[in-house]
Short mmCIF file of N, CA and C in Angstrom, two decimals:
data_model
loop_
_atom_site.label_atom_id
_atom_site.label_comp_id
_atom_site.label_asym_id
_atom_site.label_seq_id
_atom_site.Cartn_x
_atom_site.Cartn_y
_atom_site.Cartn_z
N UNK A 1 -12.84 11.23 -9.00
CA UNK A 1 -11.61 10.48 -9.05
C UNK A 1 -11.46 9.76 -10.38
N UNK A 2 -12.75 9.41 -11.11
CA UNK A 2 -12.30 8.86 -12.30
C UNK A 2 -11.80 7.14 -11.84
N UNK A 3 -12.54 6.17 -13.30
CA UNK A 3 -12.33 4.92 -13.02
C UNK A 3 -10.99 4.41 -13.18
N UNK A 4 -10.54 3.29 -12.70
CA UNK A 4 -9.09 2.96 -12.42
C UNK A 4 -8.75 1.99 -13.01
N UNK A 5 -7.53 1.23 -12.96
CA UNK A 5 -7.65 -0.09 -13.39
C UNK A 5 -6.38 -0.85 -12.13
N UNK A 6 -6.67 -1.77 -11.90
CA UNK A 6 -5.29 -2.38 -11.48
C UNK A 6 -3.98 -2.82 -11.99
N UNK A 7 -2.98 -2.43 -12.24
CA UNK A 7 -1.89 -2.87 -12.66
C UNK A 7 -1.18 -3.12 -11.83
N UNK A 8 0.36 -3.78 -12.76
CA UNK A 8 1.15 -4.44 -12.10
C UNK A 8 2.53 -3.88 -12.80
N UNK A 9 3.33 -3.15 -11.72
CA UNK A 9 4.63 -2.84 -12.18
C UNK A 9 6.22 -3.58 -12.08
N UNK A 10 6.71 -4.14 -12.60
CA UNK A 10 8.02 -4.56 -12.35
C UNK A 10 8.94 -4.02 -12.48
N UNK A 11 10.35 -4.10 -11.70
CA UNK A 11 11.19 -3.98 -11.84
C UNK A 11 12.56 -4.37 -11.17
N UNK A 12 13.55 -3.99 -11.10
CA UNK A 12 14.31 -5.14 -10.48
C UNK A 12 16.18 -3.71 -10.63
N UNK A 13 17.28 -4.76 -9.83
CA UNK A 13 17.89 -3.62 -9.62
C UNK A 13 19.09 -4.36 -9.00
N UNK A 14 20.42 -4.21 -9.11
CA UNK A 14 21.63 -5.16 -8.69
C UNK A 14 21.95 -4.37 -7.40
N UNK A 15 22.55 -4.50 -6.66
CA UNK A 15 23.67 -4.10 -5.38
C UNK A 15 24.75 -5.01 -4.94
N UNK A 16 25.57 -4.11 -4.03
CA UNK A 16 26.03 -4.81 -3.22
C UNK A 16 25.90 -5.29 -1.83
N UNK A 17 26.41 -6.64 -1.25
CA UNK A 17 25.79 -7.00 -0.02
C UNK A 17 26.12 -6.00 1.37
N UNK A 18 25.72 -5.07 1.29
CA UNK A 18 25.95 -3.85 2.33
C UNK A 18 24.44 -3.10 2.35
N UNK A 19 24.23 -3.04 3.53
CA UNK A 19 22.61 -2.17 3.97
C UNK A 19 22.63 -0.95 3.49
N UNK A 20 23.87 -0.20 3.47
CA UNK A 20 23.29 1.14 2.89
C UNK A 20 23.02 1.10 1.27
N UNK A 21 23.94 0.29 0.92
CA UNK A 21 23.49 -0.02 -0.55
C UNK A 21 22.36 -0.45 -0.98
N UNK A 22 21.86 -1.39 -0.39
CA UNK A 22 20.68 -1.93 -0.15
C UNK A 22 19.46 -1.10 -0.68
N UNK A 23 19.73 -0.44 0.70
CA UNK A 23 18.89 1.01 0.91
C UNK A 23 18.75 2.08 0.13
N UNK A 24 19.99 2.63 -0.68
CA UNK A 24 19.77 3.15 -1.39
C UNK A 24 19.46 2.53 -3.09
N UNK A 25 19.37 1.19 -3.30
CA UNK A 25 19.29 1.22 -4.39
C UNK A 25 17.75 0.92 -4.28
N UNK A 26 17.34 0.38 -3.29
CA UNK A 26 15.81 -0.11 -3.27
C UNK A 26 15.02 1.26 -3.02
N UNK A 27 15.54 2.24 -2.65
CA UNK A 27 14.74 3.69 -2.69
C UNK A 27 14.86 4.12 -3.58
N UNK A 28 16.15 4.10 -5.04
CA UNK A 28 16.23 4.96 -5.84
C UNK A 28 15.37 4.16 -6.98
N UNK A 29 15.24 2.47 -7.45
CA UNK A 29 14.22 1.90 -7.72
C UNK A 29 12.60 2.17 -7.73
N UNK A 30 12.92 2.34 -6.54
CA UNK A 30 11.09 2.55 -6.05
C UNK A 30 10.75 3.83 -6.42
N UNK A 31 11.60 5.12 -6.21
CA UNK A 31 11.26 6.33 -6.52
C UNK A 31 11.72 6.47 -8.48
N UNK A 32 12.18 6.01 -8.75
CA UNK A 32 11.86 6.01 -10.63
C UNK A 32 10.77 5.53 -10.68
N UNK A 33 10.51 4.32 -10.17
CA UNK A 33 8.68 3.62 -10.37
C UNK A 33 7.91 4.70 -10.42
N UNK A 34 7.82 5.33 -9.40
CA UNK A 34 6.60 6.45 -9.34
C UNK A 34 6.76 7.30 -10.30
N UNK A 35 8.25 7.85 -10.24
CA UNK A 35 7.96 9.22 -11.23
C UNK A 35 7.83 8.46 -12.62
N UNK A 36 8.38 7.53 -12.98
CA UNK A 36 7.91 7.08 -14.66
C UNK A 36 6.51 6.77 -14.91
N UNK A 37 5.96 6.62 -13.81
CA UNK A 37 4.01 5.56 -13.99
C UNK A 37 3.46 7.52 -13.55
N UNK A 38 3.83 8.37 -13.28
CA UNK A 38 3.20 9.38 -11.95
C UNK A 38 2.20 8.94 -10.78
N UNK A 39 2.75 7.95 -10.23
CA UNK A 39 2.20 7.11 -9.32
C UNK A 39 2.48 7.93 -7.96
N UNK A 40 1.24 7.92 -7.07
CA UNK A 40 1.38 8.31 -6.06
C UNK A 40 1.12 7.03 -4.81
N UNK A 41 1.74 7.46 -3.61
CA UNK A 41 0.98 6.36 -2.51
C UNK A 41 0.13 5.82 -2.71
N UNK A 42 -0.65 6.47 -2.58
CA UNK A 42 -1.76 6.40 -2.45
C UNK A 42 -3.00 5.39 -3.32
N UNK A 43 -2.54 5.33 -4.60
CA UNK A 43 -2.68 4.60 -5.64
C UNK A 43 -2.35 2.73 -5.65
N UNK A 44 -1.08 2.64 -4.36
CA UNK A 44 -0.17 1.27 -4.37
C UNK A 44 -1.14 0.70 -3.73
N UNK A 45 -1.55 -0.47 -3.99
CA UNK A 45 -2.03 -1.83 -3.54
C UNK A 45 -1.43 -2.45 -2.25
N UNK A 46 -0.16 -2.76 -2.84
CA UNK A 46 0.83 -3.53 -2.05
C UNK A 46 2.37 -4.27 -3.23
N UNK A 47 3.24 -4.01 -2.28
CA UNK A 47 5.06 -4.24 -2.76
C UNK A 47 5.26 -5.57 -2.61
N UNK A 48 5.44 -6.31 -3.63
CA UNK A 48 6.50 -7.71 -3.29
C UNK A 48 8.20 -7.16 -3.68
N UNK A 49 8.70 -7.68 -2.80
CA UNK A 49 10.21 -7.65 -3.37
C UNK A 49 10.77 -9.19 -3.51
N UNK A 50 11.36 -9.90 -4.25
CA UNK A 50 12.23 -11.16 -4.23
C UNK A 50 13.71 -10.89 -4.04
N UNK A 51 14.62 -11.31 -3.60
CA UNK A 51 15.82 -11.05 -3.46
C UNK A 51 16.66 -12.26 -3.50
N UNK A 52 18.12 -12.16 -4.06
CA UNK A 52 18.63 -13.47 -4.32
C UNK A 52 19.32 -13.99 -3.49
N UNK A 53 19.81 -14.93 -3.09
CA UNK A 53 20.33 -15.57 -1.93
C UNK A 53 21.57 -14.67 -1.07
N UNK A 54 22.46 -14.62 -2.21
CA UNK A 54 23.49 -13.36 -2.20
C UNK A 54 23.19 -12.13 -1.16
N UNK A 55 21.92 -11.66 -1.24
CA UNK A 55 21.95 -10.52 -0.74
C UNK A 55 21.47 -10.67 1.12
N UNK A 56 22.07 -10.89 2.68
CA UNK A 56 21.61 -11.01 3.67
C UNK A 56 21.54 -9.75 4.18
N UNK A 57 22.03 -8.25 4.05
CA UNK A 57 22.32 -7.73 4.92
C UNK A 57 21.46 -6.88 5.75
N UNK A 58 20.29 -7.10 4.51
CA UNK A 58 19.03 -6.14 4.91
C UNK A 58 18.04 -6.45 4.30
N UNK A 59 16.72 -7.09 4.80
CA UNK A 59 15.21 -7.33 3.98
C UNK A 59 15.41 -5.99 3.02
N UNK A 60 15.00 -5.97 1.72
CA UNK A 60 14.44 -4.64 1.14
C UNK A 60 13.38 -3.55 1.67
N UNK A 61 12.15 -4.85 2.13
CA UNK A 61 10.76 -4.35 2.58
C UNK A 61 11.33 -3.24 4.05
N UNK A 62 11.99 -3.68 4.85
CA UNK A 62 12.54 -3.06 5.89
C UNK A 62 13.37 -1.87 5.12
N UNK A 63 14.33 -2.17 4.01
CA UNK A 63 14.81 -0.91 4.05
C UNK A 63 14.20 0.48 3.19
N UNK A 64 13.29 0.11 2.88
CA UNK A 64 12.10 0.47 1.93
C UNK A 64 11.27 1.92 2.98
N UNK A 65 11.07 1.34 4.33
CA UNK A 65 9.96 1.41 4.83
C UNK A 65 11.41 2.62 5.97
N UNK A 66 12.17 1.66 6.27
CA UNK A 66 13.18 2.74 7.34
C UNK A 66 13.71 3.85 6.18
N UNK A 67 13.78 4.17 5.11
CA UNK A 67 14.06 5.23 3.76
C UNK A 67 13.08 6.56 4.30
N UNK A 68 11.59 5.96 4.71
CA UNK A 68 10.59 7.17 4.94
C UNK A 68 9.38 6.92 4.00
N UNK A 69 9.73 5.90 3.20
CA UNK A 69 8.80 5.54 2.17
C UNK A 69 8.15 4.57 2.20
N UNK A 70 6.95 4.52 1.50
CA UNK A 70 6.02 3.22 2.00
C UNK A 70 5.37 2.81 3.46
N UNK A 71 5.20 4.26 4.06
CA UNK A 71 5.10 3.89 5.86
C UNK A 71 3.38 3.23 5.54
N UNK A 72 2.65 3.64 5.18
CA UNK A 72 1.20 2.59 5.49
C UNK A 72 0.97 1.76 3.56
N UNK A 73 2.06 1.22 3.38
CA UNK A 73 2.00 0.13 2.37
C UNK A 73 2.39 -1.26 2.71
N UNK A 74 1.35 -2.25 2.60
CA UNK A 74 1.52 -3.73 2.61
C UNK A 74 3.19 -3.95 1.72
N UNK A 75 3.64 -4.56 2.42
CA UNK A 75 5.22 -4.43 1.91
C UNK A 75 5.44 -6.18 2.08
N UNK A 76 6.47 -6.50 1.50
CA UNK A 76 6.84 -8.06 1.59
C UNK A 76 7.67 -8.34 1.01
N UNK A 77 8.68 -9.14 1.30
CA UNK A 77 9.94 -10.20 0.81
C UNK A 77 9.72 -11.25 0.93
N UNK A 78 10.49 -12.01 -0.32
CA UNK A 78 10.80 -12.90 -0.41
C UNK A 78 11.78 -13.70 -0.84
N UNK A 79 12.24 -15.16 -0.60
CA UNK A 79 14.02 -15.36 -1.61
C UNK A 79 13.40 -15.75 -2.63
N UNK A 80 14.24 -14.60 -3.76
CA UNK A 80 13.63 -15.51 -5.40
C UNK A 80 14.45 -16.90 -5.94
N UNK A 81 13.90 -17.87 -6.09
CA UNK A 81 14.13 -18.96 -6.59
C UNK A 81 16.06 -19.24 -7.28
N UNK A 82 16.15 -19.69 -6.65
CA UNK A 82 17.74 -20.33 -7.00
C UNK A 82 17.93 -21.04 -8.50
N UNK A 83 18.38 -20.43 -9.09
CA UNK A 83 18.77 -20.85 -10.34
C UNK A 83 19.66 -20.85 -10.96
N UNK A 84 20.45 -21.82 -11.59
CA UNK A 84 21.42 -22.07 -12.44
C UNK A 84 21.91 -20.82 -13.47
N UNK A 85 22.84 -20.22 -13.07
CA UNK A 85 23.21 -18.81 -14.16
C UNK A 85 22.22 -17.53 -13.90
N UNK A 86 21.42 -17.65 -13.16
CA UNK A 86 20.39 -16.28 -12.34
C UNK A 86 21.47 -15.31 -12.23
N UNK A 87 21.06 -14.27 -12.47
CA UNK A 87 21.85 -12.88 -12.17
C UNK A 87 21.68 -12.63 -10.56
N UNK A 88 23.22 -12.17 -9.86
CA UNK A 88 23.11 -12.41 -9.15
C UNK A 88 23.28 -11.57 -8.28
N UNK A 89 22.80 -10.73 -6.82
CA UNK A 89 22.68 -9.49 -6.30
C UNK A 89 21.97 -8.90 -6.55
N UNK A 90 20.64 -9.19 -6.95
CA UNK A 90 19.28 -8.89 -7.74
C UNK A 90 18.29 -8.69 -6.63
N UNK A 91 17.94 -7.57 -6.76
CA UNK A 91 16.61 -7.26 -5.66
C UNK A 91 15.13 -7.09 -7.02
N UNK A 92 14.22 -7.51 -6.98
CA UNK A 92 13.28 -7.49 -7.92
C UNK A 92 12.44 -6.48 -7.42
N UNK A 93 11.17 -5.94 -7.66
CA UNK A 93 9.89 -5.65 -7.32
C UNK A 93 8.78 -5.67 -7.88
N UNK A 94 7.54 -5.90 -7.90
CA UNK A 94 6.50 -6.14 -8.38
C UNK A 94 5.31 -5.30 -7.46
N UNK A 95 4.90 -3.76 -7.99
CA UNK A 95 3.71 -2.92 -7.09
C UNK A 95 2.66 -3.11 -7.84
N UNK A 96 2.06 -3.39 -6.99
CA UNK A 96 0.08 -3.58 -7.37
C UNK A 96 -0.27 -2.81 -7.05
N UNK A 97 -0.86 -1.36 -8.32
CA UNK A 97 -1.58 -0.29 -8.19
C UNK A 97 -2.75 0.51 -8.84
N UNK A 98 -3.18 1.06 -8.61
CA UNK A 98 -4.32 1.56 -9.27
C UNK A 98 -4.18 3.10 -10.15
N UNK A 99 -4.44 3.07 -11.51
CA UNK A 99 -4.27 4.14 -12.70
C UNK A 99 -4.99 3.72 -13.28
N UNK A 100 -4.76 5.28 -14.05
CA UNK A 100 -6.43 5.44 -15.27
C UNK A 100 -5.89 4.12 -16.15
N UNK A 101 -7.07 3.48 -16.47
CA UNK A 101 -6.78 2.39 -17.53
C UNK A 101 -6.58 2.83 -19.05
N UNK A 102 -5.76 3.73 -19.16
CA UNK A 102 -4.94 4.11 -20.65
C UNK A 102 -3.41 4.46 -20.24
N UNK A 103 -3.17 4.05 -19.33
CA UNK A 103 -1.78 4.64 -18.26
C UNK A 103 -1.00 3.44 -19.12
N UNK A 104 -0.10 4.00 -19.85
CA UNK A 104 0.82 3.08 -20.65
C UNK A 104 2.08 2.85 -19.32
N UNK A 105 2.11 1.71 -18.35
CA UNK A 105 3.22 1.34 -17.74
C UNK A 105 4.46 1.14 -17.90
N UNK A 106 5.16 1.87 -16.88
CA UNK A 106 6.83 1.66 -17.68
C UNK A 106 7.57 0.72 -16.38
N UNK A 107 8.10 0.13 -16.59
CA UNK A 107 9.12 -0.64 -16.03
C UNK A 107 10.08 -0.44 -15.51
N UNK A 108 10.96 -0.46 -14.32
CA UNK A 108 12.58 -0.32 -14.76
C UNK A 108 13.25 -0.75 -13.86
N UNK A 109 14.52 -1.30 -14.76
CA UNK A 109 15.74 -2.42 -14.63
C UNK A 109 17.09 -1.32 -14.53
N UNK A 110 17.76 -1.46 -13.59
CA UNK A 110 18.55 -0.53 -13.28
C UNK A 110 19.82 -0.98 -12.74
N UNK A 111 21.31 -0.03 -12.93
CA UNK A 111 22.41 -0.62 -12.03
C UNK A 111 22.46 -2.39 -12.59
N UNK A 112 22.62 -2.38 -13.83
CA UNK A 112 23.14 -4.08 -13.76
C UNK A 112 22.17 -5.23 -14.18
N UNK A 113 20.61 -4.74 -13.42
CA UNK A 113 19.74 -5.73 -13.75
C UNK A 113 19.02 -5.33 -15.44
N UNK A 114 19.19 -4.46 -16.26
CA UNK A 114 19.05 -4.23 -17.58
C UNK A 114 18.77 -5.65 -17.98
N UNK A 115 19.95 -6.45 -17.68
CA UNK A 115 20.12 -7.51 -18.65
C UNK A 115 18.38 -8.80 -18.60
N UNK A 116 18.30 -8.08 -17.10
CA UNK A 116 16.82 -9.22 -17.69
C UNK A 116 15.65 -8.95 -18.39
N UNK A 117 15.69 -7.90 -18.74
CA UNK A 117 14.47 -7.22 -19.35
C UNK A 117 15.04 -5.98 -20.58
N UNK A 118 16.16 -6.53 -21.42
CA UNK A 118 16.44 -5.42 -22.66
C UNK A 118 15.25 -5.16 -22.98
N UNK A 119 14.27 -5.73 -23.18
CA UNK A 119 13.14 -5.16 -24.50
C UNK A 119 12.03 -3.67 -23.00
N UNK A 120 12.55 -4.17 -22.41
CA UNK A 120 12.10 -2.73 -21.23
C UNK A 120 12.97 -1.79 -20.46
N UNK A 121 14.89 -1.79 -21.07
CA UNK A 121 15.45 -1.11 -20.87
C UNK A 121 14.59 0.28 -21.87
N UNK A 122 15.48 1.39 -21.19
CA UNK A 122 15.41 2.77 -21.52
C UNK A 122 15.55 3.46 -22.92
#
């Protein structure tokens, strides 16, 4: 298997307050993660998601997991912190996973959320 390292991937992603949107933007998020890192299941630690007040209509972690994806991954939400001028309709993520330790990590900000991370846009 070869030695590993733990990393940490971010990324983050706008919608609108509707579950299928939800759903699909938090699957199409999660599935760029993998194919940009070539990350498999199997490799994930465990998912935080933060989400902004704005968004009720659906936990991510739930719609993550009802997608078909992530069925035996430690999954979790949370509300990200309320702030003055915060971008807003923002679903975040942060996966804790395991790759060869020369695995140059890529990031990605998608649909809107670009703006918090230009220097890790595309």
């Amino acid at each position: 298997m070869g030695e590993k390292q733990l990393f940490a991937i971010r990324g983050a992603v706008q919608c609108r307050n509707e579950a299928a949107d939800i759903t699909d933007q938090v699957s199409g998020l999660y599935d760029e993660i993998l194919r940009l890192n070539s990350l498999d299941e199997e490799a994930i630690v465990s998912v935080v998601f933060s989400v902004t007040g704005d968004l009720d209509e659906k936990n991510p972690a739930a719609a993550l997991r009802q997608s078909g994806r992530a069925q035996n991954l430690a999954l979790f939400a949370v509300q990200e912190a309320r702030v003055k001028g915060g971008l807003e309709r923002t679903i975040r993520v942060l996966i804790h996973c395991y790759l060869p330790p020369e695995t140059e990590i890529r990031h990605s900000y998608r649909n809107g959320a670009e703006v918090l991370r230009p220097d890790r846009a595309p």
